[in-house]
mmCIF file of C-alpha atoms in Angstrom:
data_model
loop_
_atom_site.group_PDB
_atom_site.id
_atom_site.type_symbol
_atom_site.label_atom_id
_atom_site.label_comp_id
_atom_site.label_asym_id
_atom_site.label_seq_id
_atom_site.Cartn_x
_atom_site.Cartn_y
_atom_site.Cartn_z
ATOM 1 C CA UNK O 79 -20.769 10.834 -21.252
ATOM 2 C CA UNK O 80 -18.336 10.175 -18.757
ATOM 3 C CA UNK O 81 -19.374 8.931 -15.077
ATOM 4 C CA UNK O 82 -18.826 8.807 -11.248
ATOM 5 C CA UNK O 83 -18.202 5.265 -12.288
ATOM 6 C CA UNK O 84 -16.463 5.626 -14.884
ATOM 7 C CA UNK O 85 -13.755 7.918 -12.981
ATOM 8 C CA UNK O 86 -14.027 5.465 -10.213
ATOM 9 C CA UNK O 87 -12.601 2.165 -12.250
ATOM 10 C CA UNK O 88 -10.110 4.640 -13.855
ATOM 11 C CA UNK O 89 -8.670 5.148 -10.487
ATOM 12 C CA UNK O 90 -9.319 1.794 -9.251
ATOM 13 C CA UNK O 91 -10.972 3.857 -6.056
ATOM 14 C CA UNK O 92 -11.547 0.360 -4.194
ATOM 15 C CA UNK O 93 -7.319 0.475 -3.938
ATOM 16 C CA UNK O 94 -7.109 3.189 -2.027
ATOM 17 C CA UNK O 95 -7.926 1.987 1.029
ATOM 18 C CA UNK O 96 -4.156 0.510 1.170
ATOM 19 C CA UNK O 97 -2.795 4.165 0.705
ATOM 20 C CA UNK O 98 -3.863 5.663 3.982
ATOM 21 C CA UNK O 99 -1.661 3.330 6.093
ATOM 22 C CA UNK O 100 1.262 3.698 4.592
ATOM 23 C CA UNK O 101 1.046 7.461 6.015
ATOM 24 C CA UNK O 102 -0.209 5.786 9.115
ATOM 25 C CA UNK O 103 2.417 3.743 9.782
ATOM 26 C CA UNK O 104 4.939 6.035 8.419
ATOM 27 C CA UNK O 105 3.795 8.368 11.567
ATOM 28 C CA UNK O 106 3.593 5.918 14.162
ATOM 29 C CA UNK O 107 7.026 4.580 13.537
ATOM 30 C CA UNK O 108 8.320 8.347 13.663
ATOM 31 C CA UNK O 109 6.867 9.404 16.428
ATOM 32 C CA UNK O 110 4.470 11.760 14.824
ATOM 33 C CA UNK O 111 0.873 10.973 14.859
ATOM 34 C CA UNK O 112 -0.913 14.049 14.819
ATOM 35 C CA UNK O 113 -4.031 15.704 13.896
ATOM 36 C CA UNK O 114 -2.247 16.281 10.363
ATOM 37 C CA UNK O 115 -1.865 12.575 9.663
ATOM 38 C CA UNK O 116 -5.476 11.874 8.284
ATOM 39 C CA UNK O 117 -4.585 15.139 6.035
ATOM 40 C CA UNK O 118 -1.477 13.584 4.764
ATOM 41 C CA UNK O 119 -3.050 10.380 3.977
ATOM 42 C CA UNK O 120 -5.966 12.324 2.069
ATOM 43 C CA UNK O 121 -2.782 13.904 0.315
ATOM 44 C CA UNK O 122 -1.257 10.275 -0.453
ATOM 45 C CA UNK O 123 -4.745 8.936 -1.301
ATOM 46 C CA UNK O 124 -4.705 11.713 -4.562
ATOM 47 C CA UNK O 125 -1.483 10.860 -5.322
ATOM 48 C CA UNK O 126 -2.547 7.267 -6.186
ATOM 49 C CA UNK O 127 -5.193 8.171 -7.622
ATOM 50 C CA UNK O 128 -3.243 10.357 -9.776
ATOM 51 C CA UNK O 129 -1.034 7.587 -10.308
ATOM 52 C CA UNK O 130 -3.240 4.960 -11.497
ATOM 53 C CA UNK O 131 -5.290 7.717 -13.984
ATOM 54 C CA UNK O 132 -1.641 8.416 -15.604
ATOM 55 C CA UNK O 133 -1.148 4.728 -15.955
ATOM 56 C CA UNK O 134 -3.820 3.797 -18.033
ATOM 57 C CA UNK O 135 -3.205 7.269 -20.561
ATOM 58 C CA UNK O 136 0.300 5.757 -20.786
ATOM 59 C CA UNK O 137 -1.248 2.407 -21.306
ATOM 60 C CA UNK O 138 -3.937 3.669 -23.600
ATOM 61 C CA UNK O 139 -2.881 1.575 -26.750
ATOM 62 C CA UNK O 140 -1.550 -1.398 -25.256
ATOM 63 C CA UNK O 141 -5.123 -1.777 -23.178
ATOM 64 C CA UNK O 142 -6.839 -1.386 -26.652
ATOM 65 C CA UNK O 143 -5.656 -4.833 -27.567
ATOM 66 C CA UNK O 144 -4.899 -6.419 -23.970
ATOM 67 C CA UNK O 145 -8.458 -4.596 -22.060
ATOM 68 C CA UNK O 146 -10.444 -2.923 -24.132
ATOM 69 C CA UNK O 147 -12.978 -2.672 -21.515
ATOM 70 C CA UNK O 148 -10.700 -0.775 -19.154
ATOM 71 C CA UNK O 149 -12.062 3.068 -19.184
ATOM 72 C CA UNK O 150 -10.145 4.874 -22.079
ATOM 73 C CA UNK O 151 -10.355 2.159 -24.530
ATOM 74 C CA UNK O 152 -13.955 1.450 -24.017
ATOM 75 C CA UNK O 153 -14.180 5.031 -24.983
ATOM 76 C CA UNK O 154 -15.744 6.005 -21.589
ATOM 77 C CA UNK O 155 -13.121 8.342 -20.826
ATOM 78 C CA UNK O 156 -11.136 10.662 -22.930
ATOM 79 C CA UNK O 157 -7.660 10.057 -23.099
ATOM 80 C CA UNK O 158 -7.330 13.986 -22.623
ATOM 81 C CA UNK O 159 -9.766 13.758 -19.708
ATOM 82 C CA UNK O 160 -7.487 10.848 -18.543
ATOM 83 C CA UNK O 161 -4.463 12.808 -18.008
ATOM 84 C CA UNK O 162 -6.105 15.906 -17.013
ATOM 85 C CA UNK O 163 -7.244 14.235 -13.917
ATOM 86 C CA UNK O 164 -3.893 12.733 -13.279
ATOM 87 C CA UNK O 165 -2.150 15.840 -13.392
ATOM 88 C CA UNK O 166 -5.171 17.874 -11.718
ATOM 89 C CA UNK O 167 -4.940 15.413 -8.810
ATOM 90 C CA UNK O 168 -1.215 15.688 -8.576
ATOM 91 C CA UNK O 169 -1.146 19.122 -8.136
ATOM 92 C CA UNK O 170 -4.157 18.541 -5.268
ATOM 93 C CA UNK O 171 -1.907 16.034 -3.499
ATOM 94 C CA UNK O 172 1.720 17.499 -3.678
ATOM 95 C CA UNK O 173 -0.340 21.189 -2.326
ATOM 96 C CA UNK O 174 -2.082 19.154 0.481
ATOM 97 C CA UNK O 175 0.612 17.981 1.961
ATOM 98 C CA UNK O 176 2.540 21.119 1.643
ATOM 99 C CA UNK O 177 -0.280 23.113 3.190
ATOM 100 C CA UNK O 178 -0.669 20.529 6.098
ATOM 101 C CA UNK O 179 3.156 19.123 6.456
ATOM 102 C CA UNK O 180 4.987 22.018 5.430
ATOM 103 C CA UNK O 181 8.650 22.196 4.107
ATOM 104 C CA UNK O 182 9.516 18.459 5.362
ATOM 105 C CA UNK O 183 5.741 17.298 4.021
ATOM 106 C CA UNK O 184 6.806 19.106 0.878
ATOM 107 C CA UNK O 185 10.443 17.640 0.290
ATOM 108 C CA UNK O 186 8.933 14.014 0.048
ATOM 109 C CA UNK O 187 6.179 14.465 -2.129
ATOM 110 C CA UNK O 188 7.245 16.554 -4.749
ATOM 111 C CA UNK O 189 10.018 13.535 -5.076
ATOM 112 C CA UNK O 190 7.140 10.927 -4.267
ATOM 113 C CA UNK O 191 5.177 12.311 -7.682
ATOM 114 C CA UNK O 192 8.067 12.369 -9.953
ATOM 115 C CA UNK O 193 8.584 8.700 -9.213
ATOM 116 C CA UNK O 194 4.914 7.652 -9.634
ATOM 117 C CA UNK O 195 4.957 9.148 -12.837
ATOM 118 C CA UNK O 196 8.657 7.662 -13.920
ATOM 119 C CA UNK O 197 7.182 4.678 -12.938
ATOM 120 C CA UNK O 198 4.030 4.853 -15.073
ATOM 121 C CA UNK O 199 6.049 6.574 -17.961
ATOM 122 C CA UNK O 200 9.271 4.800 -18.332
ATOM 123 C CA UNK O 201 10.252 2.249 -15.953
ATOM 124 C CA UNK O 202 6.868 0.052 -15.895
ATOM 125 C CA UNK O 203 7.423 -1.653 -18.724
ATOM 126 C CA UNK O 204 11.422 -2.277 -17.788
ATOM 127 C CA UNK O 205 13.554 -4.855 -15.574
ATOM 128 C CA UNK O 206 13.537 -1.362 -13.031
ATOM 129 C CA UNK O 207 9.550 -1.475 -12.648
ATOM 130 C CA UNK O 208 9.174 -3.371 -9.426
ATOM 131 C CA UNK O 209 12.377 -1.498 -7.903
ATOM 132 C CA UNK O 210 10.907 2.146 -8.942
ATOM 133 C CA UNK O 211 7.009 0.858 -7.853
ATOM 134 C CA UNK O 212 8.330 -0.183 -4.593
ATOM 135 C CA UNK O 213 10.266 3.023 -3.790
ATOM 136 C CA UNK O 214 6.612 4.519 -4.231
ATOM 137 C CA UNK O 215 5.435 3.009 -1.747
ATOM 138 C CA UNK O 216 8.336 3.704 0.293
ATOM 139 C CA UNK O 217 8.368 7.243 0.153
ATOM 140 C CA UNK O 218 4.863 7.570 0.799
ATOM 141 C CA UNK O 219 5.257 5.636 4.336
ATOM 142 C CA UNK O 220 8.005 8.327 4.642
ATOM 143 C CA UNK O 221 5.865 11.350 4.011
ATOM 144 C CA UNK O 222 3.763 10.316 7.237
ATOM 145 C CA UNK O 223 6.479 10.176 9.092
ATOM 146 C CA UNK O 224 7.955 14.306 8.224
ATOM 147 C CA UNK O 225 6.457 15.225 11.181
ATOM 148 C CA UNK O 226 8.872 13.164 13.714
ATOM 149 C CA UNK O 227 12.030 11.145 13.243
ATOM 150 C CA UNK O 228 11.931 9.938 9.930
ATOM 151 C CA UNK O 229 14.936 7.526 10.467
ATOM 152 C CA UNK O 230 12.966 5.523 12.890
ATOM 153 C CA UNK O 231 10.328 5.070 10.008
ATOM 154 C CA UNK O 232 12.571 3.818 7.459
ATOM 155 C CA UNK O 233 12.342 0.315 8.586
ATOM 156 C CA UNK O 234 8.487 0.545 8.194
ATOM 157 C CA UNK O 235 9.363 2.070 4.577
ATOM 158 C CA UNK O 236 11.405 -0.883 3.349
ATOM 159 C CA UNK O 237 8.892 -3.613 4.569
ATOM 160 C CA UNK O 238 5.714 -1.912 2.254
ATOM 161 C CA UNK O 239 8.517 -1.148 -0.545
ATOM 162 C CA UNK O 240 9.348 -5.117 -0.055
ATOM 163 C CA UNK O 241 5.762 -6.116 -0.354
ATOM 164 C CA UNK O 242 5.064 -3.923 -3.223
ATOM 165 C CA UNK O 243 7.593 -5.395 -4.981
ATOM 166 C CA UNK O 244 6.520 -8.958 -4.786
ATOM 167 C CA UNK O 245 2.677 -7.316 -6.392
ATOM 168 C CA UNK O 246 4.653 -5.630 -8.600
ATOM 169 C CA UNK O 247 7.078 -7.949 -10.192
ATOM 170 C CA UNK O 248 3.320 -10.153 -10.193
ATOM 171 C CA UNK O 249 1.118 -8.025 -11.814
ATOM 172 C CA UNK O 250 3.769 -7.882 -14.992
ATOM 173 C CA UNK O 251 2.359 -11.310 -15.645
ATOM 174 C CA UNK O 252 -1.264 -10.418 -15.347
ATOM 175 C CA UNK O 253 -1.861 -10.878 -19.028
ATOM 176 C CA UNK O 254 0.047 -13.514 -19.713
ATOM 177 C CA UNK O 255 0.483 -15.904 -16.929
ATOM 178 C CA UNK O 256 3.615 -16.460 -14.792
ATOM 179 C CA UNK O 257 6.228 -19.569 -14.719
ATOM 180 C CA UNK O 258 5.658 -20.818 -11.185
ATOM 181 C CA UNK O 259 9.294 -19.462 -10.108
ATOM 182 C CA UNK O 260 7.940 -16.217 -9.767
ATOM 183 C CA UNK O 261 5.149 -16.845 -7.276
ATOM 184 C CA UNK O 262 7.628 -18.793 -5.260
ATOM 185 C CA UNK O 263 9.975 -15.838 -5.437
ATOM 186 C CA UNK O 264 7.001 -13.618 -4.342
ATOM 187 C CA UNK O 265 5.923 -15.861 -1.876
ATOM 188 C CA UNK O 266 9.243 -16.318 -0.347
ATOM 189 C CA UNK O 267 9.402 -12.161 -0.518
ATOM 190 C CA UNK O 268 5.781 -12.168 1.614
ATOM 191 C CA UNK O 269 7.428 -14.479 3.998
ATOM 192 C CA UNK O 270 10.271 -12.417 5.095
ATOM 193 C CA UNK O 271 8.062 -8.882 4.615
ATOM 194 C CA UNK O 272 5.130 -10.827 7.417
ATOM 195 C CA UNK O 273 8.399 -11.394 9.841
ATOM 196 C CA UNK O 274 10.109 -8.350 9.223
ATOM 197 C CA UNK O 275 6.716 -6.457 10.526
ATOM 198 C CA UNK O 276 6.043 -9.091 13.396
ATOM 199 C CA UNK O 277 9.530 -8.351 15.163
ATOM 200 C CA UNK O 278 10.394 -5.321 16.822
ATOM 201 C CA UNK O 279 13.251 -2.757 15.668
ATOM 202 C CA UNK O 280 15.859 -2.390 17.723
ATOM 203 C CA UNK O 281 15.688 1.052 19.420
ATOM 204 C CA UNK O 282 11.779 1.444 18.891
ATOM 205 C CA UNK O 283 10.568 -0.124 21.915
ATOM 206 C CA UNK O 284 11.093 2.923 24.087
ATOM 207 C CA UNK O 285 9.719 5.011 21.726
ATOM 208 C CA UNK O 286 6.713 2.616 20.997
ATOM 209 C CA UNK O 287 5.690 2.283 24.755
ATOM 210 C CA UNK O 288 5.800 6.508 24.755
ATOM 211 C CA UNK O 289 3.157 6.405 22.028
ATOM 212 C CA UNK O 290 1.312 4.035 23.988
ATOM 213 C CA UNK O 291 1.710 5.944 27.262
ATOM 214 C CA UNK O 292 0.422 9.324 25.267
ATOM 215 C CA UNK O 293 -2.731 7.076 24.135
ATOM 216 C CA UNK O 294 -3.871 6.199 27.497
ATOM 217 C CA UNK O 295 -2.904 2.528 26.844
ATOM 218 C CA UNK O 296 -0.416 1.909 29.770
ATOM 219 C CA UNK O 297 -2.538 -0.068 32.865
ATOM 220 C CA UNK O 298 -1.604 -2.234 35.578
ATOM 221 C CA UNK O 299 1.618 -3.834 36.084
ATOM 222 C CA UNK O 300 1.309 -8.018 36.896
ATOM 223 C CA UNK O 301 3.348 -8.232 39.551
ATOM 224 C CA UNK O 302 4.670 -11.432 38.243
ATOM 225 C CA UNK O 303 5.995 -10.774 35.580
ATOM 226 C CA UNK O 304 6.394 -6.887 35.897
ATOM 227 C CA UNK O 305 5.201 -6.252 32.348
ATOM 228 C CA UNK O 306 1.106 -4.573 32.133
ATOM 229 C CA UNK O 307 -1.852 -6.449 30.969
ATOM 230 C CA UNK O 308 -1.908 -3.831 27.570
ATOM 231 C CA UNK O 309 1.188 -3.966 27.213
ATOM 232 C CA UNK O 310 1.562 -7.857 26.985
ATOM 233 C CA UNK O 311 -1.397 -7.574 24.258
ATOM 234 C CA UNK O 312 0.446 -4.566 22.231
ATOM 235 C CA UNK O 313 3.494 -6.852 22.158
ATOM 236 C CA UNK O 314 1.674 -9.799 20.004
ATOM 237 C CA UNK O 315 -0.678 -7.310 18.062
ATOM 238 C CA UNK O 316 1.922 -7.377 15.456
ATOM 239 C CA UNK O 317 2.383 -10.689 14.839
ATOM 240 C CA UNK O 318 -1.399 -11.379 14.693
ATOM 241 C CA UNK O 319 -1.753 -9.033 12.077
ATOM 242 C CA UNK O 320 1.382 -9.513 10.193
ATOM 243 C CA UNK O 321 0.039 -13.523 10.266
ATOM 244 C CA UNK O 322 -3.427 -12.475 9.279
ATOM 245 C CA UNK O 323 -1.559 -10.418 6.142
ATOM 246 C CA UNK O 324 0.911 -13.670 5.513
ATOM 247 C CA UNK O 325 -2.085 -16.053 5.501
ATOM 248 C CA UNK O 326 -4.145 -14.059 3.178
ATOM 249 C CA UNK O 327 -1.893 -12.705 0.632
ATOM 250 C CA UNK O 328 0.267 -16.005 0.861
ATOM 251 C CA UNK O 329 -2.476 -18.340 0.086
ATOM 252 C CA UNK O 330 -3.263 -16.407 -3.352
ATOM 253 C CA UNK O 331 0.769 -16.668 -4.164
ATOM 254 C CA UNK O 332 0.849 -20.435 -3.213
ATOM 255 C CA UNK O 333 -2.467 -21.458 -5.948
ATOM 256 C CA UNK O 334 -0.725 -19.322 -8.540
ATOM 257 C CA UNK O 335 2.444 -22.063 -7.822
ATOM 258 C CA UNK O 336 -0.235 -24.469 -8.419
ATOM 259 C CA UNK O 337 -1.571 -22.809 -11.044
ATOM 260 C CA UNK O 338 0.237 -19.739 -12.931
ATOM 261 C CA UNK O 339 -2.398 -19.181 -15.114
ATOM 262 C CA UNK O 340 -3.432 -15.255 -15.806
ATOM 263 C CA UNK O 341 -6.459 -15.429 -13.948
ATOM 264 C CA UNK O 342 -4.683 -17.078 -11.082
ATOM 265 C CA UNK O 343 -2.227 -13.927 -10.924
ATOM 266 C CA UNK O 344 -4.730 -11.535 -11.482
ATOM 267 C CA UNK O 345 -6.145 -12.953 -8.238
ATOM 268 C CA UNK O 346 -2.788 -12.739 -6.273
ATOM 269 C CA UNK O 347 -2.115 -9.194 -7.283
ATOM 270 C CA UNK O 348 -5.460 -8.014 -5.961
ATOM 271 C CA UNK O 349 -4.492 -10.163 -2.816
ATOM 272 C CA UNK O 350 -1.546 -8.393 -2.021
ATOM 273 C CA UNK O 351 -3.627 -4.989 -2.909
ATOM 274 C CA UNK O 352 -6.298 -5.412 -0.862
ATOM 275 C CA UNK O 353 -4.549 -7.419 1.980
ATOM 276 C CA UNK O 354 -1.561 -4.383 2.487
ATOM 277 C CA UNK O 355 -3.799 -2.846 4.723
ATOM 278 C CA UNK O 356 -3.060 -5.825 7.584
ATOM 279 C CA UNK O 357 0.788 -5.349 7.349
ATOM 280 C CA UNK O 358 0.076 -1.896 7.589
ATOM 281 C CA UNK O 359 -1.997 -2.104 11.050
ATOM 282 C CA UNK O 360 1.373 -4.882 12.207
ATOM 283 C CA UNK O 361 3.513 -1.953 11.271
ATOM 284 C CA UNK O 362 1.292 0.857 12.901
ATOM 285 C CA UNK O 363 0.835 -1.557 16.201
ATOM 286 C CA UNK O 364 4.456 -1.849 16.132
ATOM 287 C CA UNK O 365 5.392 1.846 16.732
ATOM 288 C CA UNK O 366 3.319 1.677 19.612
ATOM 289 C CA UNK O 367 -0.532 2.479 18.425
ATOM 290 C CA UNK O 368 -2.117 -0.607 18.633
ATOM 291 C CA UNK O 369 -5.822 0.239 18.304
ATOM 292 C CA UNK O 370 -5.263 2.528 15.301
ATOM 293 C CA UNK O 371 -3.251 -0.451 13.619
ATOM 294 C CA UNK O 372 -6.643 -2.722 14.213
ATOM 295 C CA UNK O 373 -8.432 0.137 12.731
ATOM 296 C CA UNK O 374 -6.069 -0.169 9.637
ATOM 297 C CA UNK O 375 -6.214 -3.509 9.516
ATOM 298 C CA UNK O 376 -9.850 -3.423 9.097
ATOM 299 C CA UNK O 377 -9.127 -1.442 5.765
ATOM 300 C CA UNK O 378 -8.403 -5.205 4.315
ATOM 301 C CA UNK O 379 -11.561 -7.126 4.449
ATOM 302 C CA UNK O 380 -13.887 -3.671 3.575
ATOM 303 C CA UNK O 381 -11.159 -3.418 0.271
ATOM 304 C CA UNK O 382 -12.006 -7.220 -0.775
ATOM 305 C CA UNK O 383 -15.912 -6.439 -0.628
ATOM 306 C CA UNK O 384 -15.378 -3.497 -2.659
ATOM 307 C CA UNK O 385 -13.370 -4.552 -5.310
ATOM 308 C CA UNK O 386 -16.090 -7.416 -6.265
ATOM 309 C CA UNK O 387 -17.519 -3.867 -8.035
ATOM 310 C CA UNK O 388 -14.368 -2.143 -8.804
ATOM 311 C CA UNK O 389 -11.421 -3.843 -10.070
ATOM 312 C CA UNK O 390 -8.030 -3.046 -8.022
ATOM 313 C CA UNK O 391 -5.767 -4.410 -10.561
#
């Protein structure tokens, strides 16, 4: 009989703690944190889960020889069962987000679902995996920001799309092992995503000190220097966190240099799974919410406890 448990590693439920902050993010950068957001990140948080259920039916025979004790070849889950959740929570999430975002909510992820399921369908197993993985990602930072100006978000976008990529283009060698040009490609990739989210956009500063303004976040000015005490924090909250990501994820990518070996890999990928939640909180601080981006941020270290039960990978 099929479990909570079962359903649970099928999902990789641990993992979804780096969903929500893509919509986070998404919102912040646009301008449009509401009382919707948590509503489209529940929506997001189904489509992954969709997402990862559809990728192991797709993967159902090559698991049988690669990890048998993943869910469906174990034989704890039906392969019908399988993708009956998948498409029973991508129905829930595409309708959630239509119900709470409307048209605009709508128009990104009806598109965001077709491309989870290209990816887990046709393009994982092809040179286009990472690219098509990564646009994911993107579009789901995207969907939180429908409610506001979605072209200040699409920085925010392209820096989780970046990152994804480097765990994506990883994880392909989670079997087999990597050739240690590929963690210094990632690594290299991780570098320029932690900088990218440390620096501010050009244009976004008014808009970030508004957000900060509506949060009650604005106090005293120093007369010295004419800039206020919160202020002068919110303006290096980014780079702490986009170090804290950098350090984290970047140490796993720099042992697999050392040693590419599967196991090594394995260990990177969930790095850069568990550890998206800190770029996230850089990227949330950046548009101006600095306390919520902590709160993000604090996604990362509650994801590494949990996946010592639950696989993310």
């Amino acid at each position: 009989m099929t479990t909570l448990a079962d359903l649970a590693e099928l999902v990789r439920a641990p993992a979804a703690l780096s969903v929500p902050g893509d919509v986070i993010a998404g919102a912040a950068a646009a301008g449009a944190l509401s009382p919707r957001t948590p509503a489209l990140a529940g929506a997001s948080v189904l489509l992954y889960w969709a997402g990862m259920a559809a990728n192991d039916w797709a993967d159902r025979g090559l698991d049988a020889e690669e990890r048998p004790e993943r869910p469906i070849p174990s034989g704890r889950v039906s392969p019908a069962a399988a993708v009956g959740l998948a498409a029973g929570l991508t129905a829930a999430g595409v309708g959630l987000a239509a119900a709470v975002g409307g048209r605009r909510a709508a128009a990104l992820a009806v598109p965001l679902a077709a491309t989870i399921w290209g990816y887990d369908l046709l393009a994982k197993n092809t040179a286009a995996g990472p690219a098509v993985m990564a646009a994911c990602r993107g579009l789901d930072v995207l969907l939180g920001a429908s409610g506001g100006r979605m072209t200040r978000a699409l920085p925010a976008a392209a820096t989780v799309a970046a990152h994804t990529w480097t765990v994506t283009a990883l994880s392909r060698r989670e079997v087999t092992g990597a050739d240690a040009t590929l963690p210094m490609r990632t690594l290299a990739g991780t570098a320029l995503v932690a900088a990218s989210a440390a620096v501010a956009v050009p244009g976004t500063r008014r808009a970030a000190a508004r957000t900060a303004d509506r949060a009650g976040t604005v106090d005293e000015v120093d007369v010295r220097t004419g800039r206020t005490r919160s202020a002068g924090i919110a303006a290096a909250l980014p780079a702490v966190l986009a170090g804290w990501y950098a350090a984290r994820y970047g140490a796993a990518q720099a042992e697999v240099v050392r040693d590419p070996s599967a196991g090594r890999v394995r260990a990177a990928v969930g790095a850069g799974i568990t550890g998206l939640p800190a770029l996230q909180g850089a990227l949330t601080a950046r548009g101006g919410a600095g306390l919520l981006g902590v709160a993000v941020a604090a996604a990362a270290p509650l994801g590494r406890r949990l996946a010592r039960k639950v696989s993310p990978t």
